[in-house]
């Protein structure tokens, strides 16, 4: 498990920032440097590095709906897609309730039952 107490050298901080700017995720950088993703975010915020908001793409949401319908957990889907389980949950909720339109069909009914809506 990554350590949030681990101090990075200034060269490592520069590498972390360069990696993020080049497209690496906070999860990838956390793994690379042995620190938690929240610590990566804090390090990036200090010098004012603009953060990317990374939700799920429409294709990923469709895949998440399919996998969730097959019984996969949010954590497993998130691991497969490289995102936090709460990001998966937000994507599923957005698919179900997006633009005021409730998702129909068996998956929608299953999600309704899970969320007591």
mmCIF file of C-alpha atoms in Angstrom:
data_model
loop_
_atom_site.group_PDB
_atom_site.id
_atom_site.type_symbol
_atom_site.label_atom_id
_atom_site.label_comp_id
_atom_site.label_asym_id
_atom_site.label_seq_id
_atom_site.Cartn_x
_atom_site.Cartn_y
_atom_site.Cartn_z
ATOM 1 C CA UNK A 1 0.000 0.000 0.000
ATOM 2 C CA UNK A 2 1.365 3.450 -0.860
ATOM 3 C CA UNK A 3 2.602 5.586 1.976
ATOM 4 C CA UNK A 4 1.293 9.122 2.330
ATOM 5 C CA UNK A 5 4.203 9.972 4.669
ATOM 6 C CA UNK A 6 6.910 9.300 2.066
ATOM 7 C CA UNK A 7 8.721 12.503 1.113
ATOM 8 C CA UNK A 8 9.658 12.998 -2.503
ATOM 9 C CA UNK A 9 12.886 14.675 -3.530
ATOM 10 C CA UNK A 10 12.529 17.852 -5.611
ATOM 11 C CA UNK A 11 13.647 15.940 -8.732
ATOM 12 C CA UNK A 12 10.908 13.371 -8.114
ATOM 13 C CA UNK A 13 8.321 16.124 -7.704
ATOM 14 C CA UNK A 14 9.401 17.558 -11.063
ATOM 15 C CA UNK A 15 9.142 14.089 -12.645
ATOM 16 C CA UNK A 16 5.685 13.645 -11.112
ATOM 17 C CA UNK A 17 4.531 17.013 -12.506
ATOM 18 C CA UNK A 18 6.018 16.246 -15.925
ATOM 19 C CA UNK A 19 4.333 12.852 -15.928
ATOM 20 C CA UNK A 20 0.953 14.365 -15.111
ATOM 21 C CA UNK A 21 1.292 17.068 -17.752
ATOM 22 C CA UNK A 22 2.245 14.341 -20.250
ATOM 23 C CA UNK A 23 -1.025 12.509 -19.515
ATOM 24 C CA UNK A 24 -0.375 10.099 -16.649
ATOM 25 C CA UNK A 25 -3.193 9.749 -14.111
ATOM 26 C CA UNK A 26 -2.845 10.458 -10.403
ATOM 27 C CA UNK A 27 -3.347 6.714 -9.861
ATOM 28 C CA UNK A 28 -0.494 5.823 -12.200
ATOM 29 C CA UNK A 29 1.797 8.409 -10.619
ATOM 30 C CA UNK A 30 0.865 7.262 -7.132
ATOM 31 C CA UNK A 31 1.883 3.731 -8.054
ATOM 32 C CA UNK A 32 5.083 4.898 -9.721
ATOM 33 C CA UNK A 33 6.201 6.989 -6.752
ATOM 34 C CA UNK A 34 4.743 4.797 -4.002
ATOM 35 C CA UNK A 35 2.327 7.421 -2.661
ATOM 36 C CA UNK A 36 -1.436 7.767 -2.412
ATOM 37 C CA UNK A 37 -3.336 9.437 -5.280
ATOM 38 C CA UNK A 38 -4.561 12.147 -2.893
ATOM 39 C CA UNK A 39 -0.957 13.004 -2.080
ATOM 40 C CA UNK A 40 -0.209 13.190 -5.811
ATOM 41 C CA UNK A 41 -3.078 15.677 -6.150
ATOM 42 C CA UNK A 42 -1.774 17.770 -3.251
ATOM 43 C CA UNK A 43 1.704 17.854 -4.782
ATOM 44 C CA UNK A 44 0.232 18.970 -8.116
ATOM 45 C CA UNK A 45 -1.912 21.664 -6.488
ATOM 46 C CA UNK A 46 1.041 23.365 -4.731
ATOM 47 C CA UNK A 47 2.612 24.803 -7.901
ATOM 48 C CA UNK A 48 -0.819 25.357 -9.465
ATOM 49 C CA UNK A 49 -0.803 22.522 -12.003
ATOM 50 C CA UNK A 50 -4.273 22.505 -13.620
ATOM 51 C CA UNK A 51 -6.071 19.288 -12.739
ATOM 52 C CA UNK A 52 -7.924 17.216 -15.316
ATOM 53 C CA UNK A 53 -11.403 16.107 -14.381
ATOM 54 C CA UNK A 54 -11.577 12.540 -15.527
ATOM 55 C CA UNK A 55 -14.989 11.011 -15.603
ATOM 56 C CA UNK A 56 -16.011 8.060 -17.690
ATOM 57 C CA UNK A 57 -16.461 8.389 -21.433
ATOM 58 C CA UNK A 58 -19.795 7.367 -22.928
ATOM 59 C CA UNK A 59 -18.245 4.099 -24.110
ATOM 60 C CA UNK A 60 -16.895 3.429 -20.615
ATOM 61 C CA UNK A 61 -20.296 4.152 -19.084
ATOM 62 C CA UNK A 62 -21.917 1.658 -21.455
ATOM 63 C CA UNK A 63 -19.282 -0.897 -20.492
ATOM 64 C CA UNK A 64 -19.738 -0.129 -16.764
ATOM 65 C CA UNK A 65 -23.500 -0.625 -17.083
ATOM 66 C CA UNK A 66 -22.902 -3.968 -18.800
ATOM 67 C CA UNK A 67 -20.357 -5.134 -16.222
ATOM 68 C CA UNK A 68 -22.492 -3.972 -13.294
ATOM 69 C CA UNK A 69 -25.404 -5.872 -14.812
ATOM 70 C CA UNK A 70 -23.195 -8.968 -14.873
ATOM 71 C CA UNK A 71 -22.603 -8.596 -11.141
ATOM 72 C CA UNK A 72 -19.238 -6.822 -11.074
ATOM 73 C CA UNK A 73 -18.632 -4.599 -8.055
ATOM 74 C CA UNK A 74 -17.976 -0.873 -8.425
ATOM 75 C CA UNK A 75 -14.437 -1.489 -7.134
ATOM 76 C CA UNK A 76 -13.768 -4.175 -9.736
ATOM 77 C CA UNK A 77 -15.133 -2.021 -12.569
ATOM 78 C CA UNK A 78 -13.089 0.942 -11.322
ATOM 79 C CA UNK A 79 -9.951 -1.185 -11.191
ATOM 80 C CA UNK A 80 -10.553 -2.391 -14.731
ATOM 81 C CA UNK A 81 -11.037 1.181 -15.984
ATOM 82 C CA UNK A 82 -8.346 2.835 -13.857
ATOM 83 C CA UNK A 83 -10.748 5.033 -11.908
ATOM 84 C CA UNK A 84 -12.069 5.237 -8.373
ATOM 85 C CA UNK A 85 -15.252 3.241 -7.602
ATOM 86 C CA UNK A 86 -17.041 6.523 -6.846
ATOM 87 C CA UNK A 87 -16.311 7.634 -10.422
ATOM 88 C CA UNK A 88 -17.994 4.456 -11.658
ATOM 89 C CA UNK A 89 -20.953 5.108 -9.373
ATOM 90 C CA UNK A 90 -21.248 8.672 -10.677
ATOM 91 C CA UNK A 91 -21.142 7.371 -14.259
ATOM 92 C CA UNK A 92 -23.834 4.791 -13.559
ATOM 93 C CA UNK A 93 -26.020 7.357 -11.821
ATOM 94 C CA UNK A 94 -25.493 9.800 -14.669
ATOM 95 C CA UNK A 95 -26.497 7.129 -17.177
ATOM 96 C CA UNK A 96 -29.590 6.336 -15.180
ATOM 97 C CA UNK A 97 -30.646 9.905 -14.463
ATOM 98 C CA UNK A 98 -28.779 11.936 -17.103
ATOM 99 C CA UNK A 99 -30.713 14.802 -18.654
ATOM 100 C CA UNK A 100 -33.762 13.835 -16.591
ATOM 101 C CA UNK A 101 -34.229 10.592 -18.504
ATOM 102 C CA UNK A 102 -34.307 7.443 -16.453
ATOM 103 C CA UNK A 103 -32.600 4.398 -17.906
ATOM 104 C CA UNK A 104 -35.086 1.774 -18.966
ATOM 105 C CA UNK A 105 -34.725 -1.958 -19.188
ATOM 106 C CA UNK A 106 -33.409 -4.650 -16.906
ATOM 107 C CA UNK A 107 -30.244 -2.787 -15.942
ATOM 108 C CA UNK A 108 -32.234 0.336 -15.077
ATOM 109 C CA UNK A 109 -34.614 -1.725 -12.943
ATOM 110 C CA UNK A 110 -31.671 -3.374 -11.200
ATOM 111 C CA UNK A 111 -30.027 -0.008 -10.502
ATOM 112 C CA UNK A 112 -33.350 1.357 -9.255
ATOM 113 C CA UNK A 113 -33.584 -1.515 -6.793
ATOM 114 C CA UNK A 114 -29.988 -1.093 -5.641
ATOM 115 C CA UNK A 115 -30.418 2.624 -5.007
ATOM 116 C CA UNK A 116 -33.999 2.397 -3.697
ATOM 117 C CA UNK A 117 -35.263 4.965 -6.192
#
